[in-house]
Amino acid sequence: MPEPDVHTLDFAISGMTCAACAGRIEKALHKLPGVNVASVNLATERAHVEAASPGLAEAVTAVVAKLGYGAQLIHPGTRLPDINDGQEGWKVVCAALLTAPLVLPMLGSIFGQHWMLPGWVQALLATPVQFWLGARFYRSGWKAAVNLSGNMDLLVAIGTSAAYGLSLYLLFRHPEHLYFEASSAVITLVMLGKWLETRARRQTTEAIRALQALRPDTARVRRDGQERDVPLANIKVGDVVVVRPGERMPVDGRIVEGISYLDESLLTGESEPVKKSLNARVTGGAVNLDGVLLVETLAVGTETTLSRIIRMVEDAQIAKPAIQRLVDKVSAIFVPVVLAISLFTLLGWGFYNGAWDQALLNAVAVLVIACPCALGLATPTAMMAGTGVAARYGILIKDADALELAHRINYVAFDKTGTLTEGRPVVTDVLVAGTDETTLISLAASLESGSHHPLAQAVLDYAKQHAITFAAATNARGLPGRGLQATVAGRTVFFGNVRCMQDIGVEMGLLDVQAQGLLQQGLTISWLAEKEQGQARLLGLLAFGDEIKPQSKAAIQHLRKLGIHTILLTGDNPVSAQRVAQQLGMDEVRAEQLPESKASVIMALRQQGHVVAMVGDGINDAPALASADISFAMSSGTDVAMHTSAVTLMRSDPLLVADTILVSRRTYNKIRQNLFWAFIYNMIGIPLAVFGQLSPVMAGAAMALSSVSVVSNALLLRRWRPSAGSSQE
């Protein structure tokens, strides 16, 4: 997360054609005063800038324009524009119609047929392809050249101009040997490749588009007893919105009237509708299935859960993993090296056999085949597809490094309450010592009234069920990893675990024996004591039961199948923790852990060379989450845990941890495959072109195929489905 004094700006970049373009823009943005971080993503055509001042938008736009590209500031909440590829498709058709009469006669020559058109007709067909339909290559290539850099368009412009110019020269010298079909076919194939690539790349952003489509444009608001439709931007916190069956929830809020089932599948990945009634929280974007609901607005605009989800997915897709930064360095020197190889090919063949026309064609083939476009798309398209499909199933990955690193996880640490258990404990037993049960519950409820911990809610629910009133506590303070201390009606009261009682010197007495029996049942114990004039006195204890989630055992088993070691880190007592770990089949248990000691355990494992993930949902998990290589937070937990984590699980389902690792493995495999194909095209194609074994037309086809194949391979990630405990890899 950026520091408070850092301003984040996002820009839509137009005119990029390859990784060299993205690298040049990124390098220029880094040189701007006040820019701390700059990242340009070719696949999303976006630039992400973190600056010390929000006033840098104009400077960024100006710098990008100077380089020959377009930059437009993207405001928070702006929807992704639809990619209009209709015009480009029409140009591809025109180019193909003009090029076909030039290329088809070559097929006839294979069968001994002479269908070649007169030279002046060939020139007439090739000229509009070269200078009208191919004008984009000249414009972009010229802008790159005047900035002393190179890109794919510069290579295409130089190569096709050489073939076209040679053909014009030969038209007046040796009209029987012309190469207009080479220049036209290369331009047509490159245009076709870019058009197919754009269409395919659009599919990698479908996850964000699907999420953005969940936001309705208007909401029905009830004001002064009347209902009216108003633009969503005009809704304020506190407004009551009316949501009818079949409509999407326009805001985050609280139900103040009505009962209904909501479909939250596109937000959480949960396929089953969820029943919502009075005072239940609802999330914008969910579909109301059967009842009319009145919802008090609690969050609007960029503060809604849906907006935060979209922002997290966008941030992950914009960011660059370490492997992409290495590819960018290669791409930065790629074009100059290719130009040098092409010049070497021209001179080598020319001086070798004196056939300068063939030497020029070989040099053109080198320029055309060596396109860095596939290199620039290999990693970001896979990252976009991976984060998109993960978001569809309730896994929000905040940054690219997390997705790239998750495939190496070999140790997963779990918190217990709310992570492996339901997080909704109930009071099962109340034992008193020197007081009565009503007083004991009243004092405990007073201490817990300001806490959001699951055990606190259990105490308050118990007090409410038994109609026990309680006074407000004062001077309340938390005792990290131990419990609470406060003043209630003039009494200094402590409520916490055994360690808390030991710290204040409480004698457990006969209750200790009974407590051991409760612990053997897997219950959690909280003790209540008071301290008066330096003397501590035990008042009693409360025992809590919390059911293990149905998915927890399958989650642990699935991680074990993946070869991953599991450890339970909890502040609970050793007996209860061990019982839970045994039921789930976990490898290791660390009980009675303070927040800082949880973090210490994580750091110790990392120092041993393990790649460690931490899964938690509470404030006390934040230090451990921050210490782990990869951190997972349940969305049902606290905002602190979610902000600290690299991955947010939109369902409180521990099975999603294994699914995250699986989608990371799939994505990383796609990145490696894409980079392999991107490099292999050049490693094979460039030598073939240098040695005269690859014509410019074949080079153009191979270059177009390389970009399309890389994007298409990444799109296969969209077929991934959560394993649900299977052994799917």
XYZ file of C-alpha atoms in Angstrom:
729
model
C 0.000 0.000 0.000
C 1.313 3.503 -0.833
C 2.330 5.728 2.053
C -0.198 8.420 3.058
C 1.801 11.168 1.306
C 2.053 9.218 -1.949
C -0.525 9.906 -4.650
C -1.475 7.181 -7.106
C -2.265 8.097 -10.709
C -3.336 5.752 -13.507
C -3.266 6.591 -17.211
C -4.628 4.950 -20.331
C -1.771 4.823 -22.860
C -2.469 4.705 -26.593
C -0.122 3.987 -29.472
C 2.058 1.271 -27.912
C 2.932 -1.617 -30.220
C 5.566 -3.675 -28.385
C 7.551 -4.062 -25.181
C 10.085 -1.496 -26.358
C 7.330 1.156 -26.393
C 6.295 0.330 -22.826
C 9.915 0.367 -21.689
C 10.601 3.748 -23.276
C 7.561 5.368 -21.637
C 8.411 3.814 -18.266
C 11.996 5.078 -18.459
C 10.823 8.620 -19.268
C 8.287 8.629 -16.407
C 10.963 7.562 -13.919
C 12.958 10.669 -14.856
C 10.104 13.023 -13.915
C 10.797 14.890 -10.637
C 8.478 13.685 -7.878
C 7.747 10.278 -9.437
C 8.531 7.473 -6.991
C 7.206 4.492 -8.959
C 6.252 4.134 -12.620
C 5.016 0.972 -14.312
C 3.719 0.626 -17.876
C 1.783 -2.483 -18.871
C 1.612 -3.283 -22.585
C -1.230 -5.795 -22.216
C -3.564 -3.444 -20.305
C -2.248 -0.337 -22.123
C -2.029 1.438 -18.789
C 0.589 3.337 -16.816
C 0.631 3.330 -13.013
C 2.444 6.217 -11.323
C 3.045 6.855 -7.626
C 4.114 10.443 -7.038
C 4.694 12.863 -4.202
C 2.142 15.299 -5.636
C -1.210 14.824 -7.410
C -0.316 17.716 -9.738
C 1.912 15.570 -11.933
C -0.890 14.437 -14.244
C -0.202 17.165 -16.804
C 3.539 16.524 -16.701
C 3.004 12.801 -17.277
C 0.647 13.471 -20.189
C 3.145 15.899 -21.729
C 6.093 13.518 -21.430
C 4.145 10.637 -22.974
C 2.931 12.898 -25.813
C 6.505 14.029 -26.482
C 7.451 10.392 -26.995
C 4.702 10.062 -29.577
C 2.030 8.300 -27.534
C -1.232 9.341 -25.922
C -1.948 9.449 -22.172
C -5.288 10.062 -20.498
C -5.762 10.227 -16.725
C -8.096 7.527 -15.429
C -10.277 8.652 -12.543
C -11.173 6.155 -9.771
C -14.269 4.151 -10.634
C -13.898 4.701 -14.397
C -15.036 1.692 -16.371
C -12.735 0.035 -18.884
C -13.618 1.281 -22.369
C -14.757 -1.267 -24.912
C -12.041 -2.033 -27.442
C -13.361 -0.987 -30.849
C -11.583 -3.255 -33.286
C -14.125 -2.828 -36.088
C -12.129 -0.146 -37.911
C -8.906 -2.153 -37.661
C -10.742 -5.216 -38.933
C -11.951 -3.259 -41.969
C -8.384 -2.143 -42.717
C -7.151 -5.731 -42.474
C -9.790 -6.801 -45.017
C -8.751 -3.981 -47.394
C -5.088 -4.903 -47.071
C -5.874 -8.575 -47.716
C -7.924 -7.774 -50.843
C -5.130 -5.635 -52.272
C -2.411 -8.136 -51.347
C -4.130 -11.314 -52.556
C -3.549 -10.606 -56.311
C 0.149 -10.147 -55.513
C 0.578 -13.341 -53.497
C -1.690 -15.798 -55.351
C 0.424 -15.824 -58.564
C 3.291 -17.167 -56.451
C 1.181 -20.273 -55.814
C 0.643 -20.673 -59.525
C 4.367 -20.662 -60.184
C 4.660 -23.802 -58.032
C 2.552 -25.641 -60.629
C 4.328 -24.083 -63.626
C 1.653 -21.426 -64.222
C 2.664 -17.853 -64.996
C -0.037 -15.687 -63.455
C 2.203 -12.772 -62.507
C 0.589 -9.367 -62.964
C 2.329 -6.619 -64.925
C 4.804 -4.625 -62.822
C 2.821 -1.380 -62.966
C -0.321 -3.221 -61.689
C 1.679 -4.710 -58.818
C 2.940 -1.237 -57.895
C -0.609 0.122 -58.090
C -1.860 -2.540 -55.643
C 1.110 -2.351 -53.260
C 1.288 1.451 -52.924
C -1.953 1.967 -50.911
C -1.036 -0.964 -48.674
C 2.408 0.494 -48.062
C 1.561 4.170 -47.521
C -2.143 4.292 -46.634
C -2.894 1.158 -44.644
C 0.715 0.964 -43.451
C 0.906 4.628 -42.450
C 0.636 3.704 -38.754
C 4.008 1.947 -38.958
C 5.665 5.043 -40.394
C 4.113 7.359 -37.817
C 5.053 5.196 -34.846
C 8.452 4.263 -36.259
C 9.329 7.910 -36.942
C 8.409 8.922 -33.400
C 10.643 6.159 -32.063
C 13.510 7.162 -34.343
C 13.453 10.865 -33.419
C 13.601 9.801 -29.748
C 16.691 7.711 -30.544
C 14.939 4.427 -29.740
C 13.266 1.611 -31.615
C 10.081 -0.414 -31.632
C 8.290 -3.043 -33.666
C 6.792 -0.476 -36.044
C 10.238 0.916 -36.860
C 11.408 -2.576 -37.825
C 8.334 -3.137 -40.006
C 8.599 0.322 -41.605
C 12.285 -0.096 -42.464
C 11.865 -3.651 -43.711
C 8.807 -3.110 -45.914
C 10.135 0.216 -47.252
C 13.325 -1.546 -48.315
C 11.362 -4.278 -50.131
C 9.025 -1.709 -51.748
C 11.911 0.578 -52.744
C 13.875 -2.322 -54.241
C 10.793 -3.324 -56.247
C 10.398 0.205 -57.622
C 14.063 0.207 -58.626
C 13.762 -3.182 -60.319
C 10.524 -2.141 -62.031
C 12.635 -0.023 -64.391
C 15.617 -2.393 -64.544
C 14.443 -6.017 -64.250
C 10.614 -5.980 -64.117
C 10.490 -9.768 -64.083
C 11.934 -9.857 -60.524
C 9.745 -7.719 -58.234
C 9.041 -8.030 -54.511
C 5.902 -5.941 -54.039
C 4.155 -9.029 -52.656
C 6.745 -9.213 -49.836
C 6.195 -5.664 -48.558
C 2.387 -5.860 -48.882
C 2.112 -9.324 -47.353
C 4.261 -8.366 -44.370
C 2.123 -5.278 -43.636
C -1.090 -7.296 -44.056
C 0.113 -10.120 -41.808
C 1.346 -7.737 -39.119
C -1.990 -5.885 -39.180
C -3.852 -9.196 -38.992
C -1.692 -10.312 -36.056
C -2.277 -7.069 -34.141
C -6.021 -7.261 -34.806
C -6.234 -10.859 -33.562
C -4.007 -9.993 -30.616
C -6.248 -7.045 -29.647
C -9.365 -9.217 -29.805
C -7.717 -11.905 -27.708
C -6.251 -9.404 -25.250
C -9.704 -7.958 -24.635
C -10.713 -11.303 -23.168
C -7.999 -11.032 -20.505
C -9.818 -8.003 -19.048
C -13.221 -9.694 -18.929
C -12.914 -10.321 -15.186
C -12.745 -6.590 -14.461
C -15.463 -5.823 -16.995
C -17.723 -8.414 -15.347
C -17.119 -6.822 -11.942
C -17.719 -3.315 -13.301
C -20.975 -4.499 -14.854
C -22.239 -5.317 -11.347
C -22.524 -1.593 -10.574
C -25.956 -0.232 -11.535
C -26.045 3.329 -12.838
C -29.049 4.369 -10.738
C -30.664 3.535 -7.417
C -34.214 3.845 -6.106
C -34.113 6.060 -3.003
C -36.901 6.502 -0.445
C -36.977 10.093 0.800
C -39.836 11.731 2.679
C -41.973 8.652 2.078
C -41.541 8.833 -1.698
C -39.412 6.711 -4.014
C -37.404 8.133 -6.887
C -34.633 6.909 -9.171
C -31.454 8.927 -8.814
C -27.948 8.539 -10.314
C -25.708 6.381 -8.206
C -23.230 9.269 -7.860
C -25.889 11.243 -5.939
C -26.468 8.592 -3.268
C -25.214 9.591 0.191
C -24.361 7.589 3.281
C -27.544 7.238 5.330
C -29.901 7.179 2.345
C -32.418 4.339 2.295
C -32.500 2.546 -1.059
C -35.239 0.193 -2.225
C -34.066 -2.986 -3.937
C -36.705 -5.081 -5.675
C -36.450 -8.747 -6.707
C -34.103 -9.244 -9.665
C -32.248 -5.969 -9.087
C -28.608 -5.539 -8.142
C -27.668 -4.011 -4.823
C -26.459 -0.473 -5.678
C -24.603 0.234 -2.406
C -23.010 -1.374 0.613
C -25.470 -1.171 3.444
C -27.569 -2.659 6.236
C -31.051 -4.113 5.795
C -33.598 -2.079 7.734
C -36.666 -3.865 6.359
C -37.326 -7.113 4.506
C -35.972 -10.656 4.089
C -34.523 -12.094 0.902
C -31.927 -14.389 -0.642
C -28.985 -12.714 -2.383
C -26.794 -14.071 -5.163
C -23.221 -13.015 -4.325
C -21.500 -15.470 -6.678
C -19.664 -12.887 -8.766
C -18.324 -11.250 -5.609
C -17.409 -14.255 -3.495
C -17.469 -17.224 -5.872
C -20.134 -18.827 -3.651
C -22.739 -20.412 -5.913
C -25.450 -20.863 -3.258
C -27.757 -17.879 -2.540
C -27.355 -16.376 0.944
C -30.325 -15.499 3.157
C -30.314 -11.920 4.462
C -32.665 -10.458 7.048
C -32.981 -7.446 9.377
C -29.660 -5.716 10.251
C -27.671 -7.994 7.923
C -24.888 -6.359 5.926
C -25.231 -6.411 2.137
C -22.668 -5.722 -0.554
C -23.147 -3.644 -3.677
C -23.334 -5.787 -6.814
C -25.190 -8.708 -5.203
C -28.469 -9.719 -6.878
C -31.663 -9.601 -4.817
C -33.559 -12.778 -5.707
C -37.006 -12.815 -4.120
C -37.956 -10.124 -1.581
C -38.189 -6.329 -1.464
C -35.415 -4.890 0.712
C -34.929 -1.487 2.278
C -31.223 -0.880 2.758
C -29.550 1.903 4.719
C -26.492 3.074 2.775
C -23.196 2.609 4.629
C -20.698 3.084 1.763
C -20.859 4.549 -1.736
C -18.554 5.169 -4.676
C -14.954 4.098 -4.317
C -15.477 3.068 -0.677
C -17.775 0.139 -1.482
C -16.533 -3.430 -1.285
C -17.068 -3.881 -5.027
C -14.955 -0.818 -5.861
C -12.203 -2.059 -3.577
C -12.313 -5.480 -5.252
C -12.052 -3.905 -8.716
C -9.190 -1.678 -7.532
C -7.308 -4.671 -6.104
C -7.663 -6.685 -9.323
C -6.614 -3.694 -11.445
C -3.585 -3.033 -9.247
C -2.520 -6.672 -9.520
C -2.834 -6.582 -13.308
C -0.913 -3.320 -13.638
C 1.978 -4.386 -11.399
C 5.001 -6.179 -12.837
C 6.493 -9.314 -11.314
C 10.261 -9.746 -11.112
C 10.387 -11.948 -14.216
C 8.729 -9.224 -16.313
C 11.251 -6.615 -15.183
C 13.995 -8.914 -16.501
C 12.160 -9.270 -19.832
C 11.868 -5.467 -20.052
C 15.646 -5.139 -19.787
C 16.045 -7.612 -22.660
C 13.439 -5.775 -24.757
C 15.188 -2.427 -24.216
C 18.262 -3.573 -26.171
C 16.415 -5.909 -28.528
C 15.598 -3.488 -31.373
C 19.132 -1.994 -31.691
C 20.597 -5.514 -31.724
C 18.147 -6.591 -34.434
C 19.006 -3.557 -36.558
C 22.688 -4.455 -36.244
C 22.007 -8.104 -37.220
C 19.944 -6.943 -40.201
C 22.734 -4.633 -41.393
C 25.249 -7.452 -40.961
C 22.997 -9.738 -43.037
C 22.681 -7.155 -45.821
C 26.417 -6.515 -46.054
C 27.376 -10.155 -45.581
C 25.178 -11.471 -48.396
C 25.923 -8.500 -50.637
C 29.695 -8.904 -50.455
C 29.450 -12.711 -50.461
C 27.672 -13.209 -53.782
C 26.974 -9.725 -55.073
C 23.206 -10.374 -55.201
C 22.219 -7.227 -53.337
C 18.519 -7.660 -54.054
C 18.501 -11.048 -52.297
C 20.727 -9.642 -49.556
C 18.161 -6.898 -48.967
C 15.303 -9.407 -48.776
C 17.217 -11.470 -46.226
C 17.835 -8.341 -44.155
C 14.123 -7.474 -44.390
C 13.235 -10.964 -43.156
C 15.482 -10.407 -40.120
C 13.733 -7.119 -39.310
C 10.275 -8.634 -39.633
C 10.766 -11.896 -37.734
C 12.500 -10.215 -34.778
C 9.467 -8.528 -33.246
C 9.659 -7.936 -29.469
C 5.863 -7.838 -29.232
C 5.486 -11.439 -28.034
C 8.130 -10.853 -25.350
C 6.213 -7.878 -24.015
C 2.919 -9.770 -23.901
C 4.190 -13.085 -22.513
C 4.049 -12.201 -18.813
C 1.293 -9.535 -18.460
C -1.321 -11.478 -20.425
C -0.784 -14.536 -18.219
C -0.907 -12.363 -15.079
C -4.131 -10.708 -16.234
C -5.779 -14.012 -17.039
C -4.584 -15.578 -13.760
C -5.719 -12.740 -11.488
C -8.974 -12.458 -13.428
C -9.967 -16.108 -13.107
C -8.925 -16.096 -9.434
C -11.158 -13.070 -8.758
C -14.065 -14.861 -10.439
C -13.856 -17.560 -7.762
C -13.416 -15.281 -4.763
C -9.597 -15.004 -4.635
C -8.367 -11.396 -4.754
C -4.627 -11.180 -5.385
C -3.280 -7.710 -4.643
C 0.002 -7.729 -6.543
C 1.821 -9.591 -9.266
C 4.696 -10.659 -7.022
C 2.253 -12.515 -4.761
C 0.811 -14.481 -7.680
C 4.291 -15.247 -8.981
C 5.630 -16.310 -5.563
C 2.640 -18.350 -4.377
C 3.600 -21.366 -6.514
C 6.712 -21.800 -4.333
C 4.857 -21.941 -0.975
C 5.869 -25.019 1.045
C 4.678 -23.974 4.534
C 1.220 -22.641 5.460
C 0.467 -21.303 8.955
C -3.172 -20.999 10.038
C -4.834 -19.003 12.769
C -7.624 -20.993 14.439
C -10.623 -18.854 15.356
C -12.531 -17.638 12.298
C -10.034 -19.253 9.934
C -10.278 -22.993 10.557
C -13.257 -22.700 12.889
C -16.549 -20.923 12.214
C -15.495 -17.930 14.293
C -18.886 -17.891 16.021
C -18.151 -19.351 19.449
C -20.906 -19.741 22.032
C -20.752 -19.894 25.810
C -21.156 -23.545 26.787
C -20.290 -23.529 30.518
C -20.177 -20.941 33.317
C -18.367 -21.815 36.563
C -18.272 -19.403 39.505
C -16.029 -18.965 42.554
C -17.081 -16.559 45.296
C -19.805 -14.853 43.248
C -23.002 -15.702 41.357
C -23.465 -16.414 37.664
C -25.415 -13.201 36.947
C -22.651 -11.027 38.415
C -19.971 -13.013 36.582
C -21.698 -12.609 33.202
C -22.492 -8.941 33.882
C -18.824 -8.154 34.624
C -17.594 -10.137 31.618
C -20.100 -8.406 29.319
C -19.027 -4.999 30.653
C -15.408 -5.707 29.725
C -16.266 -7.132 26.300
C -18.874 -4.542 25.302
C -16.358 -2.531 23.266
C -14.610 -5.474 21.617
C -15.266 -7.061 18.215
C -13.533 -10.338 19.043
C -15.680 -13.461 18.420
C -15.435 -14.460 22.109
C -16.670 -11.006 23.105
C -19.713 -11.404 20.868
C -20.407 -14.801 22.459
C -20.408 -13.241 25.940
C -22.718 -10.413 24.863
C -25.091 -12.851 23.151
C -25.208 -14.978 26.299
C -25.995 -11.909 28.442
C -28.757 -10.884 26.056
C -30.282 -14.373 25.976
C -30.401 -14.478 29.789
C -31.581 -10.842 30.147
C -28.484 -9.912 32.174
C -27.758 -6.193 32.263
C -24.266 -4.742 32.553
C -22.690 -1.397 33.280
C -20.279 0.486 31.070
C -16.611 -0.284 31.667
C -14.026 2.483 32.038
C -10.248 2.582 31.713
C -10.455 -0.454 29.452
C -7.225 -1.651 27.858
C -6.202 -4.732 25.988
C -3.526 -7.086 27.260
C -2.053 -8.454 23.990
C -2.210 -12.222 23.881
C -3.712 -12.345 27.373
C -7.090 -10.605 27.632
C -8.672 -7.378 28.915
C -8.506 -5.143 31.958
C -11.089 -2.490 32.907
C -12.853 -0.765 35.780
C -16.503 -1.719 36.321
C -18.482 0.025 39.067
C -15.242 0.830 40.883
C -13.888 -2.723 40.625
C -10.672 -3.524 38.684
C -11.561 -6.585 36.660
C -9.482 -8.886 34.430
C -10.885 -11.236 31.810
C -8.465 -13.470 29.892
C -6.486 -16.678 29.620
C -4.325 -18.573 32.116
C -1.325 -16.380 31.360
C -3.359 -13.304 32.318
C -4.316 -14.909 35.632
C -0.702 -15.893 36.318
C 0.469 -12.333 35.659
C -1.814 -10.916 38.345
C -1.155 -13.772 40.780
C -4.562 -15.475 40.868
C -4.957 -18.847 42.625
C -7.107 -21.145 40.460
C -8.171 -23.444 43.287
C -10.753 -26.142 42.645
C -11.874 -24.609 39.344
C -8.575 -25.654 37.785
C -9.570 -29.337 37.887
C -12.926 -28.634 36.261
C -11.241 -26.401 33.688
C -8.940 -29.249 32.649
C -11.972 -31.398 31.939
C -13.453 -28.660 29.729
C -10.148 -28.279 27.892
C -10.101 -32.004 27.155
C -13.401 -31.479 25.350
C -11.677 -28.973 23.055
C -13.306 -25.923 24.649
C -11.656 -22.535 25.116
C -11.484 -21.115 28.652
C -11.562 -17.449 29.725
C -11.049 -16.599 33.398
C -12.515 -13.639 35.290
C -10.800 -12.117 38.318
C -10.705 -8.867 40.219
C -7.885 -7.088 41.980
C -8.469 -5.088 45.139
C -5.750 -3.439 47.228
C -3.100 -5.467 45.416
C -4.827 -8.798 46.024
C -6.207 -10.769 43.082
C -9.290 -12.939 43.551
C -10.782 -15.445 41.101
C -14.468 -14.905 40.255
C -15.044 -17.734 37.776
C -14.617 -18.878 34.222
C -16.486 -19.124 30.946
C -16.012 -21.989 28.486
C -16.539 -21.399 24.753
C -17.169 -23.856 21.954
C -16.460 -23.094 18.283
C -17.228 -25.599 15.536
C -14.615 -26.478 12.956
C -15.568 -25.399 9.432
C -16.735 -28.285 7.218
C -14.106 -27.378 4.583
C -11.140 -27.167 6.976
C -10.195 -30.851 6.975
C -10.406 -31.067 3.173
C -8.271 -27.911 2.927
C -5.502 -29.376 5.089
C -5.618 -32.684 3.208
C -5.413 -30.907 -0.115
C -2.387 -28.891 0.987
C -0.736 -32.115 2.095
C -1.355 -33.611 -1.369
C 0.406 -30.582 -2.820
C 3.418 -31.341 -0.613
C 2.832 -28.388 1.707
C 3.507 -28.497 5.474
C 0.791 -27.003 7.741
C 1.106 -25.432 11.180
C -1.524 -24.114 13.603
C -0.614 -20.776 15.245
C -3.113 -19.783 17.924
C -3.376 -17.908 21.171
C -5.628 -20.675 22.480
C -4.554 -23.165 25.152
C -2.386 -26.153 24.128
C -5.042 -28.809 24.829
C -7.742 -27.173 22.699
C -5.246 -26.303 19.940
C -3.860 -29.838 19.829
C -7.358 -31.293 19.632
C -8.241 -29.125 16.626
C -4.935 -29.924 14.892
C -5.449 -33.665 15.367
C -8.981 -33.529 14.001
C -7.744 -31.730 10.893
C -4.532 -33.711 10.397
C -2.170 -30.739 10.708
C 1.586 -31.288 10.925
C 2.481 -28.926 13.746
C 0.902 -26.865 16.560
C 2.060 -23.725 18.359
C -0.400 -22.694 21.099
C -0.626 -19.702 23.481
C 1.025 -17.492 20.887
C 1.077 -13.731 21.349
C 0.770 -11.591 18.168
C 4.497 -10.848 18.207
C 5.414 -14.488 18.860
C 3.315 -15.588 15.868
C 5.403 -13.238 13.757
C 8.585 -14.660 15.288
C 7.558 -18.201 14.341
C 6.935 -17.067 10.754
C 10.315 -15.309 10.572
C 12.110 -18.363 11.990
C 10.563 -20.598 9.306
C 11.603 -18.163 6.583
C 15.156 -18.077 7.923
C 15.217 -21.868 7.545
C 14.628 -21.381 3.810
C 10.880 -22.052 3.699
C 8.452 -19.988 1.615
C 5.771 -19.332 4.224
C 2.133 -18.323 3.884
C 0.069 -17.074 6.832
C -3.739 -17.322 6.903
C -5.674 -15.245 9.435
C -8.590 -12.892 9.966
C -8.026 -10.866 13.128
C -6.127 -7.786 14.284
C -3.844 -10.043 16.328
C -2.850 -11.803 13.083
C -1.605 -8.617 11.415
C 2.060 -8.925 12.584
C 2.233 -12.542 11.389
C 0.558 -11.644 8.092
C 3.101 -8.875 7.549
C 5.988 -11.254 8.357
C 4.995 -13.997 5.901
C 6.166 -14.316 2.306
C 2.512 -14.518 1.239
C -0.373 -13.538 3.508
C -4.018 -14.617 3.206
C -6.879 -12.830 4.953
C -10.509 -13.887 5.161
C -12.859 -11.128 4.000
C -15.041 -11.913 7.009
C -12.179 -10.720 9.212
C -10.978 -7.250 10.134
C -9.952 -4.516 7.692
C -6.492 -4.472 9.297
C -5.926 -8.107 8.341
C -7.226 -7.501 4.802
C -4.996 -4.449 4.281
C -1.944 -6.311 5.562
C -2.503 -9.374 3.390
C -1.379 -10.002 -0.188
C -4.409 -12.221 -0.902
C -7.973 -11.682 0.298
C -10.329 -14.664 0.264
C -13.852 -13.401 -0.361
C -15.313 -16.532 1.250
C -14.292 -17.794 4.665
C -13.243 -21.039 3.027
C -9.736 -22.374 3.792
C -9.928 -24.496 0.615
C -9.261 -21.269 -1.296
C -5.695 -21.269 0.061
C -4.854 -24.403 -1.915
C -6.755 -23.052 -4.902
C -4.638 -19.876 -4.816
C -1.484 -21.967 -4.911
C -2.891 -23.997 -7.805
C -3.831 -20.938 -9.880
C -0.385 -19.490 -9.152
C 1.264 -22.682 -10.408
C -0.890 -22.624 -13.530
C -0.107 -18.947 -14.155
C 3.620 -19.342 -13.607
C 3.653 -22.303 -16.000
C 1.892 -20.166 -18.618
C 4.466 -17.396 -18.132
C 7.311 -19.860 -18.661
C 5.594 -21.357 -21.714
C 4.946 -17.917 -23.195
C 8.517 -16.767 -22.664
C 9.787 -20.009 -24.169
C 7.709 -19.523 -27.316
C 8.538 -15.815 -27.527
C 12.256 -16.566 -27.375
C 12.143 -19.701 -29.543
C 10.496 -17.823 -32.419
C 13.442 -15.434 -32.465
C 16.124 -18.017 -31.705
C 14.992 -20.098 -34.680
C 13.633 -17.374 -36.948
C 16.507 -14.886 -36.849
C 19.229 -17.413 -37.840
C 16.977 -18.752 -40.622
C 16.485 -15.224 -41.915
C 20.204 -14.410 -41.637
C 21.113 -17.487 -43.709
C 18.469 -16.771 -46.336
C 16.117 -19.610 -45.394
C 13.143 -17.414 -44.488
C 11.315 -15.094 -46.873
C 9.873 -11.775 -45.642
C 6.353 -13.146 -46.177
C 7.017 -16.203 -44.013
C 8.743 -13.975 -41.459
C 5.662 -11.755 -41.275
C 3.400 -14.750 -40.787
C 5.638 -16.188 -38.043
C 5.853 -12.840 -36.267
C 2.076 -12.416 -36.269
C 1.631 -15.993 -35.102
C 4.053 -15.483 -32.201
C 2.002 -12.677 -30.631
C -1.333 -14.402 -31.175
C -0.064 -17.716 -29.807
C 1.279 -16.079 -26.645
C -2.029 -14.322 -25.886
C -4.078 -17.397 -26.804
C -1.970 -19.587 -24.523
C -2.531 -17.169 -21.643
C -6.271 -17.242 -22.282
C -6.307 -20.981 -21.570
C -6.056 -19.964 -17.905
C -9.689 -18.881 -18.109
C -10.611 -22.574 -18.179
C -9.192 -23.070 -14.677
C -11.695 -24.109 -12.017
C -11.272 -24.428 -8.234
C -10.164 -27.923 -7.378
C -12.471 -28.342 -4.349
C -10.029 -30.762 -2.818
C -9.174 -32.725 -5.936
C -5.660 -33.342 -7.135
C -5.975 -31.028 -10.114
C -2.679 -29.345 -11.019
